[in-house]
Coordinates of C-alpha atoms and ligand atoms in Angstrom, one line a residue:
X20 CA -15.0 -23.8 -4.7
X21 CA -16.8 -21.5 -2.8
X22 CA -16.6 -17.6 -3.3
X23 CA -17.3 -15.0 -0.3
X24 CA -20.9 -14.1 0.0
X25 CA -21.7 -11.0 -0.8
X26 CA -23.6 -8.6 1.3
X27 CA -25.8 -5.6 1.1
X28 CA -22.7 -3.7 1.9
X29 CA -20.5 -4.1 -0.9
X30 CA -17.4 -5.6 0.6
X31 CA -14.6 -3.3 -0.3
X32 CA -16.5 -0.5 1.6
X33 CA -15.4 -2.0 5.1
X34 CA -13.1 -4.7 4.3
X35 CA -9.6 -5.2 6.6
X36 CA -6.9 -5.9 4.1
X37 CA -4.0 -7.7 4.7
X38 CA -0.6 -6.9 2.4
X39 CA 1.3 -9.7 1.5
X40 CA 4.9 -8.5 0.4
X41 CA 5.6 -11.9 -0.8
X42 CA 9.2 -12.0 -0.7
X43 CA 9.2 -11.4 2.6
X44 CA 5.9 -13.6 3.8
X45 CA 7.0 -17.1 3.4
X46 CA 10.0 -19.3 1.3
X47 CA 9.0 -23.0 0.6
X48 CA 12.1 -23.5 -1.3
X49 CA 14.2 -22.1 0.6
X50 CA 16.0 -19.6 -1.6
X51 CA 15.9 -16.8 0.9
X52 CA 12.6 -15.5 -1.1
X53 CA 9.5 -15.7 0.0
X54 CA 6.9 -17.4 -2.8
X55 CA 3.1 -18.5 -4.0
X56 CA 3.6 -21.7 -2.5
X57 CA 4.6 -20.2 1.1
X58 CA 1.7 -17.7 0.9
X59 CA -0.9 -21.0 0.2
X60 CA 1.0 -22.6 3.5
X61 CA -0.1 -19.7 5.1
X62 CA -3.7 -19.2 4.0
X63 CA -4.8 -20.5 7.4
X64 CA -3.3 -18.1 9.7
X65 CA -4.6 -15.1 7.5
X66 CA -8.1 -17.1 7.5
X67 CA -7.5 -17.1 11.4
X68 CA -6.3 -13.7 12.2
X69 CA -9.6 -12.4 10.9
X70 CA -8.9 -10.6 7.7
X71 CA -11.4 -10.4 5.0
X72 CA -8.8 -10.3 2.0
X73 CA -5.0 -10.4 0.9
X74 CA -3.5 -7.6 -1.4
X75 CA -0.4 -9.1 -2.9
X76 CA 2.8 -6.8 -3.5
X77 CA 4.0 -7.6 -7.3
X78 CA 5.1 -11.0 -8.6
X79 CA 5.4 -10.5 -12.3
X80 CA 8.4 -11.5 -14.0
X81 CA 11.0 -8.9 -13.5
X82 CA 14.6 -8.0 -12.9
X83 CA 13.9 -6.9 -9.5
X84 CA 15.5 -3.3 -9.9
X85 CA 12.6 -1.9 -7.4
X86 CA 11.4 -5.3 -6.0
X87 CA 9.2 -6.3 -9.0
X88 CA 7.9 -2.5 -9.7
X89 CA 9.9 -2.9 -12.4
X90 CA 7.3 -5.1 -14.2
X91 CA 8.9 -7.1 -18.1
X92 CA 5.7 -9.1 -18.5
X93 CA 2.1 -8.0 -16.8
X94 CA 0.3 -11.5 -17.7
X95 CA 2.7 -13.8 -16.0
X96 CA 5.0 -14.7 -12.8
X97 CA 8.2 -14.5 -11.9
X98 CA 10.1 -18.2 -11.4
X99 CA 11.5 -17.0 -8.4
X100 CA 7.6 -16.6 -6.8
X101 CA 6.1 -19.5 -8.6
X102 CA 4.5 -20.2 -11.7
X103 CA 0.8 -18.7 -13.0
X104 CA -1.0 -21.9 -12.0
X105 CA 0.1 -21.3 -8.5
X106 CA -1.4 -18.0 -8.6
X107 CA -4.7 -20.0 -9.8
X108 CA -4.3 -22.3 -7.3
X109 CA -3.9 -19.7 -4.6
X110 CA -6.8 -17.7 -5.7
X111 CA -9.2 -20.6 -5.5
X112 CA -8.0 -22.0 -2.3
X113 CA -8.0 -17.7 -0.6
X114 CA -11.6 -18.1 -1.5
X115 CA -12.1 -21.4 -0.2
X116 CA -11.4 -19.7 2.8
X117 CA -13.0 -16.9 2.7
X118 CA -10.4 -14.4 1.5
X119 CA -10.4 -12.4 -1.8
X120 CA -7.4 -11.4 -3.5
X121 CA -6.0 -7.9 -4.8
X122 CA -3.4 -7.8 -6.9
X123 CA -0.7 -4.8 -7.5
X124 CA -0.8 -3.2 -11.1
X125 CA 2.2 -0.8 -12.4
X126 CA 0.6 1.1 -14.7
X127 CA 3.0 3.9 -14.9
X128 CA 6.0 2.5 -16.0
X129 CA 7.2 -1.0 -16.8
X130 CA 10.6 -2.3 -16.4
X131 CA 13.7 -1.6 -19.0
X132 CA 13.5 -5.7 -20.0
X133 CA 9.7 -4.9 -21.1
X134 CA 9.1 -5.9 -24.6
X135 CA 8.1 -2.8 -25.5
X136 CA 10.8 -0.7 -23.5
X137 CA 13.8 -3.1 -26.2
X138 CA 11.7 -2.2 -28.8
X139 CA 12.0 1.1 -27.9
X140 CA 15.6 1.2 -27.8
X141 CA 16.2 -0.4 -31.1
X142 CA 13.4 2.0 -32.6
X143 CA 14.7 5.4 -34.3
X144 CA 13.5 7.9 -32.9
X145 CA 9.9 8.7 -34.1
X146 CA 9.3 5.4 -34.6
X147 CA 6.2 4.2 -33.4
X148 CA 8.1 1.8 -30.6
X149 CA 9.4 4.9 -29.1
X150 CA 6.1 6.8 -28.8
X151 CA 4.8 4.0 -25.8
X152 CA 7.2 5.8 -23.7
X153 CA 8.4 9.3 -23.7
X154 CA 11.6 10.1 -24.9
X155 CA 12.7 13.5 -25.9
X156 CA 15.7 15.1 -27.4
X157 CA 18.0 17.1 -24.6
X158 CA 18.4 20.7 -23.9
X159 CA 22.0 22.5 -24.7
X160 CA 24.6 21.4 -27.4
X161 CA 24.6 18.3 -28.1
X162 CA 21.1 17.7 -26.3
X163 CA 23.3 16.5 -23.8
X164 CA 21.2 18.4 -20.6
X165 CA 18.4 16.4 -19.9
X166 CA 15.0 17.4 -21.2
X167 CA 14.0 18.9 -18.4
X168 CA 14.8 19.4 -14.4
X169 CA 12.6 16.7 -13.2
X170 CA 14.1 14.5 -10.7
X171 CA 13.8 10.7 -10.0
X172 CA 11.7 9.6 -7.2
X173 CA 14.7 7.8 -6.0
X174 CA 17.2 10.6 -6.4
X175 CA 19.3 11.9 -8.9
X176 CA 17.5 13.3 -13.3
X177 CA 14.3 12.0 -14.2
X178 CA 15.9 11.3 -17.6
X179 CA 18.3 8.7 -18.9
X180 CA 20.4 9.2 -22.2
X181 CA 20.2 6.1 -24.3
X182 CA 22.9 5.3 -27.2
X183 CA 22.3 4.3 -30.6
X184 CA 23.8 0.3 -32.0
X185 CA 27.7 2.7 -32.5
X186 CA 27.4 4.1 -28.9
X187 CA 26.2 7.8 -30.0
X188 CA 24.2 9.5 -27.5
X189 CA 20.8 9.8 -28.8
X190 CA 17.3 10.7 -26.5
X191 CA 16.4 10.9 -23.6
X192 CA 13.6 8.9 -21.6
X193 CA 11.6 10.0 -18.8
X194 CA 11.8 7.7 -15.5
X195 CA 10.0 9.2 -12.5
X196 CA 11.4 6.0 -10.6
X197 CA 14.6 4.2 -11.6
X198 CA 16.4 4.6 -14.8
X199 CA 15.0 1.0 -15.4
X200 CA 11.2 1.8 -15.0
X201 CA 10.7 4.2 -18.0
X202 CA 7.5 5.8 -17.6
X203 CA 4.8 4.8 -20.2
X204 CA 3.6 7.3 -22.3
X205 CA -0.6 8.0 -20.8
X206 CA -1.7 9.5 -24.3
X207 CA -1.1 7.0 -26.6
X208 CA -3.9 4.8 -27.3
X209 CA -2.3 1.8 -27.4
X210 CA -1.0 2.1 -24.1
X211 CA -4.1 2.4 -23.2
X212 CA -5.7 -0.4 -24.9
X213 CA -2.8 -2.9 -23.6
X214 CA -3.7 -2.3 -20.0
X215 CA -7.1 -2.8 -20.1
X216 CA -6.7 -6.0 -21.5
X217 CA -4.1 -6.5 -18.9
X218 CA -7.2 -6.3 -16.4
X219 CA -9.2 -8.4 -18.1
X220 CA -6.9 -11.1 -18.2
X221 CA -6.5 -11.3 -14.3
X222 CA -9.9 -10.4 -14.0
X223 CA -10.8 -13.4 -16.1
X224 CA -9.0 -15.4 -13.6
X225 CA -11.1 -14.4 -10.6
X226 CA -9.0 -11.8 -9.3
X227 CA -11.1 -9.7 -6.8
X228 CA -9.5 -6.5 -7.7
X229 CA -6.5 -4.5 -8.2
X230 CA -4.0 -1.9 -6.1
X231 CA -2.7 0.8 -8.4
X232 CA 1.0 1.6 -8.1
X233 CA 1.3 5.4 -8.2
X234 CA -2.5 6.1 -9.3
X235 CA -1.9 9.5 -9.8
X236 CA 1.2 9.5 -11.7
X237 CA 0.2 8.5 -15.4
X238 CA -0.4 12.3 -17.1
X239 CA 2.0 14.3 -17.5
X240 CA 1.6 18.1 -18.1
X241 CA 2.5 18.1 -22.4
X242 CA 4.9 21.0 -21.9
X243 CA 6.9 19.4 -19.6
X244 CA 7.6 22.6 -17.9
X245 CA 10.7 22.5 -15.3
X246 CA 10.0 22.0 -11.9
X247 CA 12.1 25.2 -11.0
X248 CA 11.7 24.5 -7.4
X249 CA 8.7 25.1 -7.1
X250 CA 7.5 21.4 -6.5
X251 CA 9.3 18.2 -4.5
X252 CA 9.3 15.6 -6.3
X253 CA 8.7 13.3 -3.5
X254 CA 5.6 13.4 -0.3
X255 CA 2.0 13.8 -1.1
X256 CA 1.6 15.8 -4.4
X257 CA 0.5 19.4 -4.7
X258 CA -2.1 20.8 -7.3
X259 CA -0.4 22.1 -10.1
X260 CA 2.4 19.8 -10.3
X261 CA 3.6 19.0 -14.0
X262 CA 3.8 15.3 -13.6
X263 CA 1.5 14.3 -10.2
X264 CA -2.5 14.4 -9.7
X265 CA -3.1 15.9 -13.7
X266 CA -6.8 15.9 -14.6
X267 CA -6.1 13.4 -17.4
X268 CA -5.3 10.4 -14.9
X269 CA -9.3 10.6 -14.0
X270 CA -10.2 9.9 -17.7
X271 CA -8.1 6.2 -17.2
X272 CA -9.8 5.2 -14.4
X273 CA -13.2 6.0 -15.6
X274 CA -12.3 3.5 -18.8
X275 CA -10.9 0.8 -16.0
X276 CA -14.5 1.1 -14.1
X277 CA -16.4 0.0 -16.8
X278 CA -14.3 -2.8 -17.7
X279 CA -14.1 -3.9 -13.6
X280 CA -18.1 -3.3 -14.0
X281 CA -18.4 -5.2 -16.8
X282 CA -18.0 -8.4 -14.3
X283 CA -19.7 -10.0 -12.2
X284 CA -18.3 -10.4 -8.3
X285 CA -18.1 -6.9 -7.0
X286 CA -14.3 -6.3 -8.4
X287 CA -12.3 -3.3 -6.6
X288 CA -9.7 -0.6 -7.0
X289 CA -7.8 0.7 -4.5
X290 CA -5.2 3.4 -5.6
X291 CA -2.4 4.2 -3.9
X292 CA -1.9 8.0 -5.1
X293 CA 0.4 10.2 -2.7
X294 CA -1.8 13.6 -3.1
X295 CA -1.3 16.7 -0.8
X296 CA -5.1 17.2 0.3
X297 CA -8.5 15.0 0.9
X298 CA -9.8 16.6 -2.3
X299 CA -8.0 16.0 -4.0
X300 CA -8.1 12.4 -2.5
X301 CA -11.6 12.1 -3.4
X302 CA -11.3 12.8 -7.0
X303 CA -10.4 8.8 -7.8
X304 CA -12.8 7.6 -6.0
X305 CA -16.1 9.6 -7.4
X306 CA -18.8 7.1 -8.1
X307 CA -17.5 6.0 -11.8
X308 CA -13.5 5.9 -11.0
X309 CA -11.8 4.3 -8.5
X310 CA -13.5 2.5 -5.9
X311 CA -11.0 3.3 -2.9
X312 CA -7.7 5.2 -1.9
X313 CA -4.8 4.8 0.3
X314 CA -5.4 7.3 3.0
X315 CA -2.2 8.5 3.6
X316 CA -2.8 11.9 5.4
X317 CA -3.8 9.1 8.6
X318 CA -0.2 7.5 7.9
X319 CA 1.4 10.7 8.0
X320 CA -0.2 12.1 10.7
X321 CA 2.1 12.2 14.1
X322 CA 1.0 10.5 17.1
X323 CA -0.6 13.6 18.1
X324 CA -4.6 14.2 19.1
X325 CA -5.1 17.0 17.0
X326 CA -3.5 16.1 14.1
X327 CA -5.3 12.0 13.7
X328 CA -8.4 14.0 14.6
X329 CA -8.3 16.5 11.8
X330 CA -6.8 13.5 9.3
X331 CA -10.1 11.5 10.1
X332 CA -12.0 14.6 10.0
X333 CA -10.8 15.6 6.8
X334 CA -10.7 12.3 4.9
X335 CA -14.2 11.6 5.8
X336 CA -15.7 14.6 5.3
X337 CA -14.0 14.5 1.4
X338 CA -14.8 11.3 0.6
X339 CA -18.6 11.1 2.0
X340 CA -18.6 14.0 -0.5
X341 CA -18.2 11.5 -3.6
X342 CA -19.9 8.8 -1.4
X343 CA -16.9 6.8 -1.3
X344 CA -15.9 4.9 1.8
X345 CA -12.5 6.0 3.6
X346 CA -9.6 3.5 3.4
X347 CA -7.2 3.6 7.3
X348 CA -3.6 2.5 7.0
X349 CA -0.7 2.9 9.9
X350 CA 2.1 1.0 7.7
X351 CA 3.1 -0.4 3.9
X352 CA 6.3 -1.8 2.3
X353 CA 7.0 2.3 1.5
X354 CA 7.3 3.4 5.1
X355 CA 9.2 3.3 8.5
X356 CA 7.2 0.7 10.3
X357 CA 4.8 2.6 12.4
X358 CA 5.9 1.0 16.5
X359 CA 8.8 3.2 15.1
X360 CA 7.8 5.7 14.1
X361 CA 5.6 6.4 17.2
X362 CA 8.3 6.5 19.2
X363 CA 9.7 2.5 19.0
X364 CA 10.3 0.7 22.0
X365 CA 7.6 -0.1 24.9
X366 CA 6.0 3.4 23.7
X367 CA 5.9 2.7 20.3
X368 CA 4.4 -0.1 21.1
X369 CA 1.8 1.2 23.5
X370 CA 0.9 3.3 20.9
X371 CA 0.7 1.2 18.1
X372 CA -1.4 -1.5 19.9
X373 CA -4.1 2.0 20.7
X374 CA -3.8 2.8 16.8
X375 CA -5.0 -0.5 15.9
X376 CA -7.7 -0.4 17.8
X377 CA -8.2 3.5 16.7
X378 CA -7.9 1.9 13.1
X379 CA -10.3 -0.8 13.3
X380 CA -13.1 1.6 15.0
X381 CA -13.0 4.1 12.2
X382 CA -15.7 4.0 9.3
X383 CA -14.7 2.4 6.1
X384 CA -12.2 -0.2 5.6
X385 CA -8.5 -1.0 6.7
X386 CA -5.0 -2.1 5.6
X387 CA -2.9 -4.2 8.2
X388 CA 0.8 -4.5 6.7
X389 CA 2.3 -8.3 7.4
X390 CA 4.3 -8.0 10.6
X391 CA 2.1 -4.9 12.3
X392 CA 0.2 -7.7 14.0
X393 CA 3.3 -8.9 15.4
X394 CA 4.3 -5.5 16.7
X395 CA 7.8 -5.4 14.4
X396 CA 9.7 -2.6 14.7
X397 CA 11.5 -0.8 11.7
X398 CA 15.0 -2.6 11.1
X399 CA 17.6 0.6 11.2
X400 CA 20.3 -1.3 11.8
X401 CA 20.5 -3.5 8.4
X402 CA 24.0 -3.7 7.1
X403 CA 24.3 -1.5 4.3
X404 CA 26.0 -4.1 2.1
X405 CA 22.6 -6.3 2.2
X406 CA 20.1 -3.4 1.3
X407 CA 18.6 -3.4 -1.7
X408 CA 16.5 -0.6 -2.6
X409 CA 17.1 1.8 -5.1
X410 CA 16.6 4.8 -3.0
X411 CA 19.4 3.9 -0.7
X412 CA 21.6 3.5 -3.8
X413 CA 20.7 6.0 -6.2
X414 CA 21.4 8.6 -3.3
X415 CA 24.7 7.1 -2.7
X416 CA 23.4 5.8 1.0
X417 CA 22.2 9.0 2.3
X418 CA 18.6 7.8 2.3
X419 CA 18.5 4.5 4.2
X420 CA 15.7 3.3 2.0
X421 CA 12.4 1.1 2.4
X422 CA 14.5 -2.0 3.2
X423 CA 14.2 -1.9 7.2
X424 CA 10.3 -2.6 6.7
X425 CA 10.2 -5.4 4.3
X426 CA 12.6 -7.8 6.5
X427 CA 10.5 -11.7 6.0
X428 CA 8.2 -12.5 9.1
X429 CA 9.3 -14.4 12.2
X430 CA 6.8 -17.5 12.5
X431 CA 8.6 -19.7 14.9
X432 CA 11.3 -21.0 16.1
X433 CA 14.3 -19.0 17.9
X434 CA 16.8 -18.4 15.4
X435 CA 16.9 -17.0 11.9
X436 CA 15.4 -17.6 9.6
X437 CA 12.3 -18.1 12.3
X438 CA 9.9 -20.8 9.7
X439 CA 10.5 -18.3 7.4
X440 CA 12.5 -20.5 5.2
X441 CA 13.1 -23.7 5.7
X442 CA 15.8 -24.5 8.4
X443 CA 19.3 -23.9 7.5
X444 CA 18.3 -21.0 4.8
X445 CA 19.3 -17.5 4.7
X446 CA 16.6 -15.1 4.3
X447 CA 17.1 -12.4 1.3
X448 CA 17.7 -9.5 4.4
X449 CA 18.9 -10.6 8.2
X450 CA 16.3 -10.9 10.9
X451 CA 17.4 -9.4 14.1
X452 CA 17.8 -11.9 16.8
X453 CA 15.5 -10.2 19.0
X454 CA 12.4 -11.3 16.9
X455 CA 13.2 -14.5 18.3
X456 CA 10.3 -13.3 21.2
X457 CA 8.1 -11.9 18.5
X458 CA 6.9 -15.3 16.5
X459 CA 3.5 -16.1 15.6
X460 CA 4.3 -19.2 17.6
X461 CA 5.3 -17.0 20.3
X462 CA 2.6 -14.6 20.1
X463 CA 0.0 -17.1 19.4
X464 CA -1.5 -18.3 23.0
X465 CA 0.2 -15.3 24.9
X466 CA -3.0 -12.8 26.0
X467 CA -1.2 -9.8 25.9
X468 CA 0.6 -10.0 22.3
X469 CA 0.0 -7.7 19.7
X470 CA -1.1 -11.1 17.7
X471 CA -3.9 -11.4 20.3
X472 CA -5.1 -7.9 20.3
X473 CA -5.3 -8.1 16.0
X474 CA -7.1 -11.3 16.1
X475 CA -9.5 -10.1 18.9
X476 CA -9.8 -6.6 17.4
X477 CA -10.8 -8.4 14.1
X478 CA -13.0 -10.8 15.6
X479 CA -15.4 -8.2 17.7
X480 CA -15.0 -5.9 14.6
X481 CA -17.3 -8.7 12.3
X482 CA -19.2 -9.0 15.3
X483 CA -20.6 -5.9 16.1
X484 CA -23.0 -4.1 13.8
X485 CA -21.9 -0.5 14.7
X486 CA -18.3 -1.1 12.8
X487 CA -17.1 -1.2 9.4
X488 CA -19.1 1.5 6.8
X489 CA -20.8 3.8 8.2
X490 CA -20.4 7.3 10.3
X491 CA -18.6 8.5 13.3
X492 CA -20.2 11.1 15.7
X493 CA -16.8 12.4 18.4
X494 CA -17.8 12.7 22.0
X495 CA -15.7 15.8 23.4
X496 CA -13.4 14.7 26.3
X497 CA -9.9 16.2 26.5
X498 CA -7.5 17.6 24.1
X499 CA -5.9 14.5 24.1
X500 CA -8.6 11.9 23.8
X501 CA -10.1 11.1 20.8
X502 CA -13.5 9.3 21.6
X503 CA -16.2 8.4 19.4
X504 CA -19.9 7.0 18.7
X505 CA -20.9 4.9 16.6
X506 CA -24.4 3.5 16.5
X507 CA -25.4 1.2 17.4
X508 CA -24.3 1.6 20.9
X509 CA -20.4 1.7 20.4
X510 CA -18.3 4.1 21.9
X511 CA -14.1 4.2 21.4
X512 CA -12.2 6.3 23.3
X513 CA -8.0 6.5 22.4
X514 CA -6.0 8.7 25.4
X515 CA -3.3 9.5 22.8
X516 CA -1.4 12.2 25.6
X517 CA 0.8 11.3 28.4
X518 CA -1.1 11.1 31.3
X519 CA -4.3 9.2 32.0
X520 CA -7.7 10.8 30.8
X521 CA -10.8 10.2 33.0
X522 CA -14.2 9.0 31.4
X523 CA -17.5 10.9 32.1
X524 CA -19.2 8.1 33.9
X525 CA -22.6 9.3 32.4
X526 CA -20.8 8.6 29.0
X527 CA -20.2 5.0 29.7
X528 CA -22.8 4.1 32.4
X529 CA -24.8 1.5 30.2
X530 CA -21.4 0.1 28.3
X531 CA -18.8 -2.5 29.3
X532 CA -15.6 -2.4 28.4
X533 CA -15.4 -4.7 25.2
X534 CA -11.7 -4.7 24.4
X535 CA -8.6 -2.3 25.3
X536 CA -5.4 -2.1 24.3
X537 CA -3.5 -2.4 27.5
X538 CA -4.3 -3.1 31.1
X539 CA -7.2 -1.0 32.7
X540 CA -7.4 0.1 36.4
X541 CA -10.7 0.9 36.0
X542 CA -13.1 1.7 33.5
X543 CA -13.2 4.8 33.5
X544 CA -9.8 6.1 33.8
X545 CA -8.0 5.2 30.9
X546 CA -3.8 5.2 31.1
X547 CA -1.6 7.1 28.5
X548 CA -1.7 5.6 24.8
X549 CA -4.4 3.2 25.2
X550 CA -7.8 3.0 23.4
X551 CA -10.6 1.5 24.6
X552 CA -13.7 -0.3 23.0
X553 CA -17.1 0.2 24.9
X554 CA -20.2 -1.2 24.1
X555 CA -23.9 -0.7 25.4
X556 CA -25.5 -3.1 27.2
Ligands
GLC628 C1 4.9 2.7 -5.4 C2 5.3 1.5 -4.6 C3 6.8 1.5 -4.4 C4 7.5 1.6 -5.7 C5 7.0 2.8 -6.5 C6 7.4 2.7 -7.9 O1 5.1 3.9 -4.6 O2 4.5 1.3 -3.5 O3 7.2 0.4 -3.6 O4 8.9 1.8 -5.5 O5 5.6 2.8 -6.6 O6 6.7 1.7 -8.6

């Protein structure tokens, strides 16, 4: 088996990293759900398209109450995804070609089935089962108002009443998500002490590193004040919130760095905490914390010159400041696929084909979500009956939910389920007919596919020296162009406006044009939402 070779820069700092939701990838046995045996199948296309690692969404055992973030045993997998050999089997064979492996970790709450969560239940209260999670007697007569007014990330209290064996209501626990992911209880050493051995046991098996799930959710403030309005629960967390960002999530991760430290290989953390500013960005990732972040303020930011502009601006600027490297993401299982959200259709797409090239140019590393390089489009129109995330029914349908971006890939074919599945199987969520023109087999000798412009995009990235870590210096053209240097000799210019943007030819005289998003008439006029990679001669 041979491991990636590391390099002077360590690799996390400018990796590209592909997110696997695995039950949507690939089904070998055809039971609708993707699996560890379709991801190996497809080890070969990732190896091709460029990537330089997979982060897999989680495959623990688990009632599936928030598609396995609901997680009843950390150290093994779910039958429906495979068994834990196959997760050996896949890490060694991502190696062998070339690709490490990041795992998802759900640190702030397991599922209701956990061990520990039963235990808890069947505890009295001040037992030492119920003190791993935090449960609290209610407000009012009969404590039967909930501890406090916190509200569920999914809609609907933040509390759930549990009964004793003769059906008496008795405490409350505290569930930031669903009423069946209790949130683990951050002070108690034990809970502490599990988790890092729950690292060490992956790490032991030559995981490269791990994504954590709501990094910046694991302290809460011990008076459990009420909310009162003056925080949503939901979006990028403010300071001062009682139960998001609290100084006491820092000491955690500094414990978790020494133990990733402690091995050899260049392990990683990436955490995926929704914050309200860069600054507070930056705290997990000063030199002894977490490694990276999930830059979401670049998600967030509209299609909109200014406002990508001052999301680079700010994220790199914060995070140079604790010398960590900045992470760019356009889409994840949590969010409205992003040809959507830029407008959908031939726009959206326009513009999502310039973003990637916009990503891939930007200093630090990247995420690509399975399915951007095919160009999918959010699914709005999935029937309600089929959807399955708690968010569209804890609110009773009035959110839609996260289910219209986790619909399985189209690899070939022209009907559902598209290789997928196997022929004749019926994938967990419908795939619109109309992906029947947006297959990897489709896309994969067509010039002008999205597929082509990823595995180009990645390709010259490796090649040329000026990207990956490093700096940006912007070149001041329009309002509406973001252009950039970086050295050597590298210049990108995205016309994110309506109209097309002319190039100072002094700017480009000793460059050709080494990749653009979309059809140029010449090289220095560049059309409406397209980028454009220069290089010197
Ligand atoms: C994270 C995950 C999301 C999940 C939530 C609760 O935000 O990305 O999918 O629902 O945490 O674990």
């Amino acid at each position: 088996m041979s491991t990636p070779t590391t390099r002077e820069t360590p690799w996390w700092r400018e990796a590209v990293i592909y997110q696997v939701y695995v039950r949507s990838f690939a089904d070998s046995d055809g039971d609708g759900i993707g699996d560890i045996h379709g991801i190996r199948s497809r080890l070969g296309y990732l190896h091709d398209l460029g990537v330089d690692a997979i982060w897999l969404n989680p495959f623990y055992p688990s009632p599936q109450a928030d598609a396995g973030y609901d997680v009843a045993d950390y150290r093994d997998v779910d039958p429906r995804f495979g068994t834990l050999a196959d997760i050996d089997a896949l890490v060694s064979e991502a190696h062998e070609h070339g690709l490490r492996v990041i795992i998802d970790l759900v640190p702030n709450h397991t599922s209701s089935d956990h061990p520990w969560f039963r235990a808890a239940r069947a505890a009295a209260p001040g037992r030492p089962e119920r003190a791993r999670y935090i449960f609290r007697t209610g407000r009012g007569p009969g404590g039967d108002e909930p501890p406090n007014d916190w509200l569920s990330n999914f809609g609907g209290p933040a509390w759930s009443r549990i009964t004793s064996a003769d059906h008496t209501p008795e405490q409350w626990y505290l569930h930031l998500f669903a009423p069946e992911q209790p949130d683990l209880d951050w002070t108690n050493p034990e809970v502490r002490a599990e988790f890092e051995s729950i690292l060490r046991f992956w790490l032991d098996r030559g995981i490269d590193g791990f994504r954590i799930d709501v990094a910046h959710g694991l302290a809460k403030d011990p008076a459990m004040p009420d909310l009162a309005g003056r925080y949503a629960t939901s979006g990028p967390a403010r300071e001062g919130h009682p139960h998001w960002d609290q100084d006491e999530v820092h000491e955690v991760y500094r414990a978790w760095r020494r133990v990733s430290d402690s091995y050899a290989g260049d392990r990683t953390f990436v955490a995926e905490a929704w914050v309200h500013t860069p600054d507070q960005l930056a705290r997990y990732v000063r030199p002894d914390e977490l490694h990276t972040a999930f830059n979401f303020n670049f998600l967030l930011a509209p299609w909109d010159a200014r406002a990508l502009r001052l999301a680079i601006d700010q994220s790199v600027h914060a995070l140079g400041k604790v010398g960590a490297p900045a992470t760019w993401v356009l889409s994840n299982h949590d969010v409205t696929r992003h040809v959507t959200r830029y407008g959908g259709g031939e726009l959206g797409t326009r513009r999502a084909r310039a973003a990637a090239l916009l990503m891939l140019a930007l200093p630090g590393g990247a995420y690509v979500y399975q399915g951007e390089e095919l160009g999918l489009p959010e699914v709005i129109d999935l029937p309600d009956a089929m959807r399955q995330d708690p968010t569209f029914l804890r609110t009773a349908g009035e959110e839609k939910g996260r289910d219209g971006c986790r619909v399985p890939l189209p690899w070939s074919g022209t009907q559902p389920p598209f290789g997928f599945g196997p022929p004749g199987s019926t994938p967990w969520l419908p795939q619109p007919a109309e992906w029947a023109g947006m297959t990897v087999e489709g896309q994969a000798g067509d010039p002008g596919s999205m597929l082509t412009l990823y595995r180009t995009g990645l390709r010259r990235r490796r090649e040329l020296a000026a990207l990956g870590d490093g700096t940006l210096a912007w070149v001041d053209i329009g309002q509406d162009v973001l252009a950039f240097r970086r050295e050597p000799g590298f210049l990108c210019v995205v016309n994110v406006g309506n109209r097309p943007a002319d190039i100072p030819d002094e700017l480009i005289a000793d460059s050709a044009v080494l990749l653009t998003s979309g059809p140029l008439d010449s090289e220095s006029r560049i059309p409406a939402a397209t980028a454009v990679w220069y290089g010197r001669l």
